[in-house]
CSV table of C-alpha atoms in Angstrom, one decimal:
chain,number,residue,atom,x,y,z
A,96,MET,CA,93.1,85.1,122.4
A,97,THR,CA,92.0,82.2,120.1
A,98,SER,CA,88.6,82.3,118.6
A,99,ALA,CA,86.4,79.2,117.9
A,100,ASP,CA,87.9,78.5,114.4
A,101,GLY,CA,91.5,79.0,115.6
A,102,THR,CA,91.8,82.6,114.4
A,103,LEU,CA,94.0,84.7,116.8
A,104,ILE,CA,92.4,87.9,118.0
A,105,ALA,CA,94.8,90.6,119.3
A,106,TYR,CA,93.5,93.1,121.9
A,107,ASP,CA,94.6,95.7,124.4
A,108,ARG,CA,93.1,95.7,127.8
A,109,HIS,CA,92.7,98.8,130.1
A,110,ASP,CA,91.6,97.6,133.5
A,111,GLY,CA,89.0,99.5,135.5
A,112,HIS,CA,86.3,98.9,138.1
A,113,ALA,CA,83.0,100.1,136.5
A,114,GLY,CA,82.2,97.2,134.2
A,115,THR,CA,83.7,96.0,130.9
A,116,VAL,CA,83.1,97.4,127.4
A,117,ILE,CA,84.5,95.9,124.1
A,118,LEU,CA,85.2,98.4,121.3
A,119,ILE,CA,84.3,97.3,117.8
A,120,GLY,CA,85.6,99.3,114.9
A,121,GLY,CA,84.2,99.7,111.4
A,122,ALA,CA,85.6,99.3,108.0
A,123,PHE,CA,89.4,99.9,107.9
A,124,SER,CA,89.5,100.4,111.7
A,125,TYR,CA,92.0,98.6,113.9
A,126,ARG,CA,92.9,98.8,117.5
A,127,LYS,CA,95.9,101.2,117.0
A,128,PHE,CA,93.8,103.7,115.1
A,129,PRO,CA,94.4,106.9,117.1
A,130,LYS,CA,90.7,107.6,117.8
A,131,MET,CA,90.1,104.1,119.0
A,132,VAL,CA,93.0,104.4,121.3
A,133,ALA,CA,91.8,107.8,122.5
A,134,LEU,CA,88.3,106.4,123.1
A,135,ALA,CA,89.6,103.4,125.0
A,136,GLU,CA,91.8,105.6,127.2
A,137,THR,CA,89.0,108.1,127.9
A,138,LEU,CA,86.4,105.5,128.9
A,139,ASN,CA,89.0,103.8,131.2
A,140,GLU,CA,90.5,106.9,132.8
A,141,GLN,CA,87.4,109.1,133.1
A,142,TYR,CA,84.7,106.5,133.6
A,143,GLY,CA,86.5,103.7,135.3
A,144,LEU,CA,85.6,101.1,132.7
A,145,THR,CA,87.6,98.0,131.8
A,146,VAL,CA,88.1,98.5,128.0
A,147,LEU,CA,89.0,95.8,125.5
A,148,ASN,CA,90.1,97.4,122.2
A,149,TYR,CA,90.7,94.6,119.7
A,150,ASP,CA,91.7,94.0,116.1
A,151,ARG,CA,88.8,92.5,114.2
A,152,ARG,CA,89.9,89.4,112.2
A,153,GLY,CA,92.0,90.1,109.2
A,154,ARG,CA,93.5,93.4,110.4
A,155,GLY,CA,96.2,94.6,112.7
A,156,ASP,CA,97.7,91.7,114.7
A,157,SER,CA,94.7,89.4,114.3
A,158,THR,CA,94.8,86.6,111.9
A,159,ASP,CA,92.0,85.4,109.5
A,160,SER,CA,90.6,82.3,107.9
A,161,ALA,CA,91.1,82.7,104.1
A,162,GLY,CA,88.0,83.4,102.2
A,163,ASP,CA,85.7,82.9,105.2
A,164,TYR,CA,83.4,85.9,105.2
A,165,ASP,CA,80.7,84.9,107.7
A,166,ILE,CA,79.3,87.1,110.4
A,167,ALA,CA,79.0,84.1,112.6
A,168,ARG,CA,82.8,84.0,112.8
A,169,GLU,CA,83.0,87.6,113.9
A,170,ILE,CA,80.3,86.9,116.5
A,171,ASP,CA,82.4,84.0,117.7
A,172,ASP,CA,85.3,86.5,118.2
A,173,ILE,CA,83.2,88.7,120.3
A,174,ALA,CA,81.9,85.7,122.3
A,175,ALA,CA,85.5,84.7,123.0
A,176,LEU,CA,86.3,88.2,124.2
A,177,VAL,CA,83.2,88.3,126.5
A,178,GLU,CA,84.2,84.9,127.9
A,179,ALA,CA,87.8,86.2,128.5
A,180,VAL,CA,86.5,88.9,130.8
A,181,GLY,CA,84.2,86.6,132.8
A,182,GLY,CA,81.1,86.2,130.6
A,183,SER,CA,79.6,89.6,130.9
A,184,ALA,CA,80.4,92.8,128.9
A,185,MET,CA,79.0,95.8,127.1
A,186,LEU,CA,79.7,96.7,123.5
A,187,PHE,CA,80.6,99.9,121.7
A,188,GLY,CA,80.4,99.8,118.0
A,189,TRP,CA,81.4,102.4,115.4
A,190,SER,CA,79.9,102.4,111.8
A,191,SER,CA,79.8,98.8,110.5
A,192,GLY,CA,81.2,97.8,114.0
A,193,ALA,CA,77.9,99.2,115.4
A,194,ALA,CA,75.9,97.0,113.2
A,195,LEU,CA,78.1,94.0,114.2
A,196,ALA,CA,77.6,94.9,117.9
A,197,LEU,CA,73.8,94.9,117.4
A,198,ARG,CA,73.8,91.7,115.5
A,199,ALA,CA,76.0,90.0,118.1
A,200,ALA,CA,73.6,91.2,120.8
A,201,GLY,CA,70.7,89.7,118.9
A,202,SER,CA,72.3,86.5,117.9
A,203,GLY,CA,71.3,84.6,121.1
A,204,ARG,CA,74.8,83.3,121.3
A,205,ILE,CA,76.3,85.8,123.8
A,206,PRO,CA,73.8,86.1,126.7
A,207,GLY,CA,76.3,88.2,128.7
A,208,ILE,CA,75.9,91.3,126.6
A,209,THR,CA,74.2,93.8,128.8
A,210,LYS,CA,74.4,97.2,127.0
A,211,VAL,CA,75.2,98.4,123.5
A,212,VAL,CA,76.3,101.7,122.2
A,213,ALA,CA,75.8,102.0,118.4
A,214,PHE,CA,77.6,105.0,116.9
A,215,GLU,CA,76.2,105.7,113.4
A,216,PRO,CA,75.6,102.2,111.9
A,217,PRO,CA,75.5,103.0,108.2
A,218,PHE,CA,72.1,101.5,107.4
A,219,VAL,CA,70.7,102.7,104.1
A,220,VAL,CA,66.9,102.9,104.6
A,221,ASP,CA,65.7,104.7,101.5
A,222,HIS,CA,66.6,105.5,97.9
A,223,GLU,CA,66.9,109.2,98.3
A,224,GLY,CA,70.7,109.2,98.3
A,225,PHE,CA,73.5,106.7,98.0
A,226,VAL,CA,72.6,102.9,97.7
A,227,PRO,CA,75.4,100.4,97.0
A,228,ALA,CA,75.3,98.3,93.8
A,229,ALA,CA,73.7,94.9,94.0
A,230,ASP,CA,76.8,93.2,92.5
A,231,LEU,CA,79.3,94.9,94.9
A,232,GLU,CA,80.2,91.7,96.8
A,233,THR,CA,81.5,89.8,93.7
A,234,THR,CA,83.8,92.6,92.6
A,235,LEU,CA,85.0,93.2,96.2
A,236,ARG,CA,85.9,89.5,96.7
A,237,ASP,CA,87.7,89.3,93.4
A,238,LEU,CA,89.8,92.4,94.2
A,239,VAL,CA,90.7,90.9,97.6
A,240,ALA,CA,91.6,87.5,96.1
A,241,ALA,CA,94.0,89.3,93.7
A,242,ASP,CA,95.4,91.3,96.6
A,243,ARG,CA,94.8,94.5,94.7
A,244,ARG,CA,94.8,96.6,97.9
A,245,ALA,CA,94.7,100.1,96.4
A,246,ASP,CA,91.9,99.2,94.1
A,247,THR,CA,90.1,97.5,97.0
A,248,VAL,CA,90.3,100.7,99.1
A,249,ARG,CA,89.1,102.9,96.3
A,250,PHE,CA,86.3,100.5,95.4
A,251,TYR,CA,85.0,100.1,99.0
A,252,LEU,CA,85.2,103.7,99.8
A,253,THR,CA,83.3,104.8,96.7
A,254,LYS,CA,81.0,101.9,96.0
A,255,ALA,CA,80.2,100.6,99.5
A,256,MET,CA,80.5,103.8,101.5
A,257,GLY,CA,79.5,106.4,98.9
A,258,ILE,CA,82.5,108.6,99.4
A,259,PRO,CA,83.1,110.9,96.3
A,260,ARG,CA,85.8,109.7,94.0
A,261,ALA,CA,87.6,113.1,94.2
A,262,MET,CA,87.8,112.9,97.9
A,263,VAL,CA,89.2,109.4,97.7
A,264,SER,CA,91.9,110.6,95.3
A,265,VAL,CA,93.0,113.2,97.8
A,266,MET,CA,93.2,110.6,100.5
A,267,ARG,CA,95.9,108.8,98.5
A,268,PHE,CA,98.3,111.5,99.4
A,269,THR,CA,97.6,111.5,103.2
A,270,PRO,CA,99.7,109.5,105.8
A,271,PHE,CA,96.6,107.5,106.6
A,272,TRP,CA,96.5,105.9,103.1
A,273,LYS,CA,99.0,103.2,104.1
A,274,ASN,CA,96.7,102.2,107.0
A,275,LEU,CA,93.8,101.8,104.6
A,276,LEU,CA,96.0,99.6,102.4
A,277,ALA,CA,96.9,97.5,105.4
A,278,THR,CA,93.3,96.7,106.3
A,279,ALA,CA,91.8,96.6,102.8
A,280,ASN,CA,91.5,92.9,102.6
A,281,SER,CA,89.3,92.7,105.7
A,282,THR,CA,86.5,94.8,104.0
A,283,PRO,CA,84.5,91.8,102.8
A,284,HIS,CA,83.8,91.1,106.5
A,285,ASP,CA,82.3,94.5,106.9
A,286,TRP,CA,80.2,94.0,103.8
A,287,VAL,CA,78.8,90.7,105.1
A,288,VAL,CA,77.8,92.5,108.2
A,289,MET,CA,76.0,95.3,106.3
A,290,ARG,CA,74.8,94.0,103.0
A,291,ASP,CA,71.3,93.0,104.0
A,292,PHE,CA,70.7,96.5,105.5
A,293,MET,CA,72.1,98.7,102.8
A,294,ARG,CA,69.6,98.0,100.0
A,295,GLY,CA,67.5,101.2,100.5
A,296,ASP,CA,64.7,99.3,102.3
A,297,PRO,CA,63.2,100.4,105.7
A,298,LEU,CA,64.4,98.4,108.7
A,299,ARG,CA,62.0,95.9,109.9
A,300,ALA,CA,61.3,95.6,113.6
A,301,GLU,CA,61.0,91.8,113.4
A,302,ASP,CA,64.7,91.6,112.4
A,303,TRP,CA,65.8,93.1,115.7
A,304,THR,CA,63.4,91.7,118.3
A,305,THR,CA,66.1,89.5,119.7
A,306,VAL,CA,68.3,92.5,120.7
A,307,LYS,CA,67.5,92.5,124.4
A,308,ALA,CA,70.4,94.7,125.6
A,309,GLN,CA,69.6,98.2,126.5
A,310,THR,CA,71.0,100.3,123.6
A,311,LEU,CA,72.1,103.9,123.0
A,312,VAL,CA,72.2,104.9,119.4
A,313,ILE,CA,74.4,107.9,118.8
A,314,ALA,CA,74.4,110.2,115.7
A,315,GLY,CA,76.4,113.3,115.0
A,316,ALA,CA,74.5,116.4,114.0
A,317,LYS,CA,77.2,117.2,111.5
A,318,SER,CA,77.2,113.7,109.9
A,319,ASP,CA,75.8,112.9,106.5
A,320,THR,CA,72.0,112.6,106.2
A,321,LEU,CA,72.3,108.9,105.3
A,322,LEU,CA,74.0,108.2,108.6
A,323,ARG,CA,71.5,110.2,110.7
A,324,LYS,CA,68.6,108.5,109.0
A,325,GLY,CA,70.2,105.1,109.6
A,326,ALA,CA,70.6,105.9,113.3
A,327,GLN,CA,67.0,107.1,113.6
A,328,ALA,CA,65.7,104.1,111.8
A,329,ILE,CA,67.5,101.5,114.0
A,330,ALA,CA,66.6,103.3,117.2
A,331,ALA,CA,63.0,103.2,116.2
A,332,VAL,CA,62.9,99.4,115.7
A,333,LEU,CA,65.1,98.1,118.6
A,334,PRO,CA,63.1,96.8,121.6
A,335,ASP,CA,65.0,99.0,124.2
A,336,ALA,CA,66.8,101.9,122.6
A,337,GLU,CA,67.2,105.6,122.8
A,338,LEU,CA,68.7,108.0,120.2
A,339,GLN,CA,71.1,110.8,121.1
A,340,GLU,CA,72.2,113.3,118.4
A,341,ILE,CA,75.3,115.1,119.5
A,342,PRO,CA,75.9,118.7,118.2
A,343,ASN,CA,79.2,119.3,116.3
A,344,LEU,CA,79.9,115.6,116.0
A,345,ASN,CA,80.4,113.8,112.7
A,346,HIS,CA,81.4,110.3,111.6
A,347,ASN,CA,85.1,111.1,112.1
A,348,PRO,CA,84.4,111.9,115.7
A,349,ASN,CA,85.9,114.3,118.2
A,350,ILE,CA,86.4,111.9,121.1
A,351,THR,CA,85.8,114.6,123.7
A,352,LEU,CA,82.3,114.9,122.3
A,353,LEU,CA,81.6,111.2,121.8
A,354,ALA,CA,83.0,109.7,125.0
A,355,PRO,CA,80.8,111.4,127.6
A,356,ALA,CA,77.5,110.2,126.0
A,357,ALA,CA,79.0,106.6,125.8
A,358,GLY,CA,80.6,106.7,129.2
A,359,GLU,CA,77.6,108.0,131.0
A,360,PHE,CA,75.3,105.4,129.4
A,361,LEU,CA,77.7,102.5,130.0
A,362,THR,CA,78.3,103.3,133.6
A,363,GLY,CA,74.7,104.4,134.4
A,364,THR,CA,75.8,107.8,135.6
A,365,ALA,CA,73.5,109.6,133.2
A,366,GLU,CA,70.5,108.1,134.9
A,367,ASN,CA,71.9,108.8,138.3
A,368,THR,CA,72.2,112.5,137.7
A,369,ASN,CA,68.7,113.0,136.2
């Protein structure tokens, strides 16, 4: 699919009969990431949804526009996907992808978004824990411009996501490290989505009044306190939202725990069984 600025967006489509949902991954995520694949297959096979699982610009098989880090372009990509399925769709976003889904729904540019599932958008709403540095974006863009992928991964994981340096050092020896390197240069897109909401300030209701879609915010009971606080905060300020905290779930989710909450909400079966 071709987006408004000519960027090519790659996606996999699983056809169903119970409505359409577009999956939006977070930082370093891509459509072939095993848990994104598992989520797409589960929502299709168990809930009958048509699922579009796509590579956000700059990762996987999607192209990018050099140096163009503008959330409007990512919203254009989602708008093109919604148009490709007939003008109406629901969104499921994970991490920074959840914030992107909410910002797309509130942009006023995609009226066909009917529901949103936001899984742990990483809003930083106080100064009690990790808060990214104010000058993060400059360093991040410089690293990407120099194509220093390993340094970009380490920098983003530690400085933007707050993962301990020792844990990141261990990650270098896992098979997944090569995938982080492959998607490293797309991280400025994630930062542009998140930067205004990771300063340690409370979320303001007036920033989210245009999100008219019915929304389910999901948090994992085993996730970091920062993520659970962020989920609670956004659920409290959205016009039409509910919060569900799932036992035994964390930010690296067990899809068998995550998919039922999402699938039931998206298809309306949760309401039908109450």
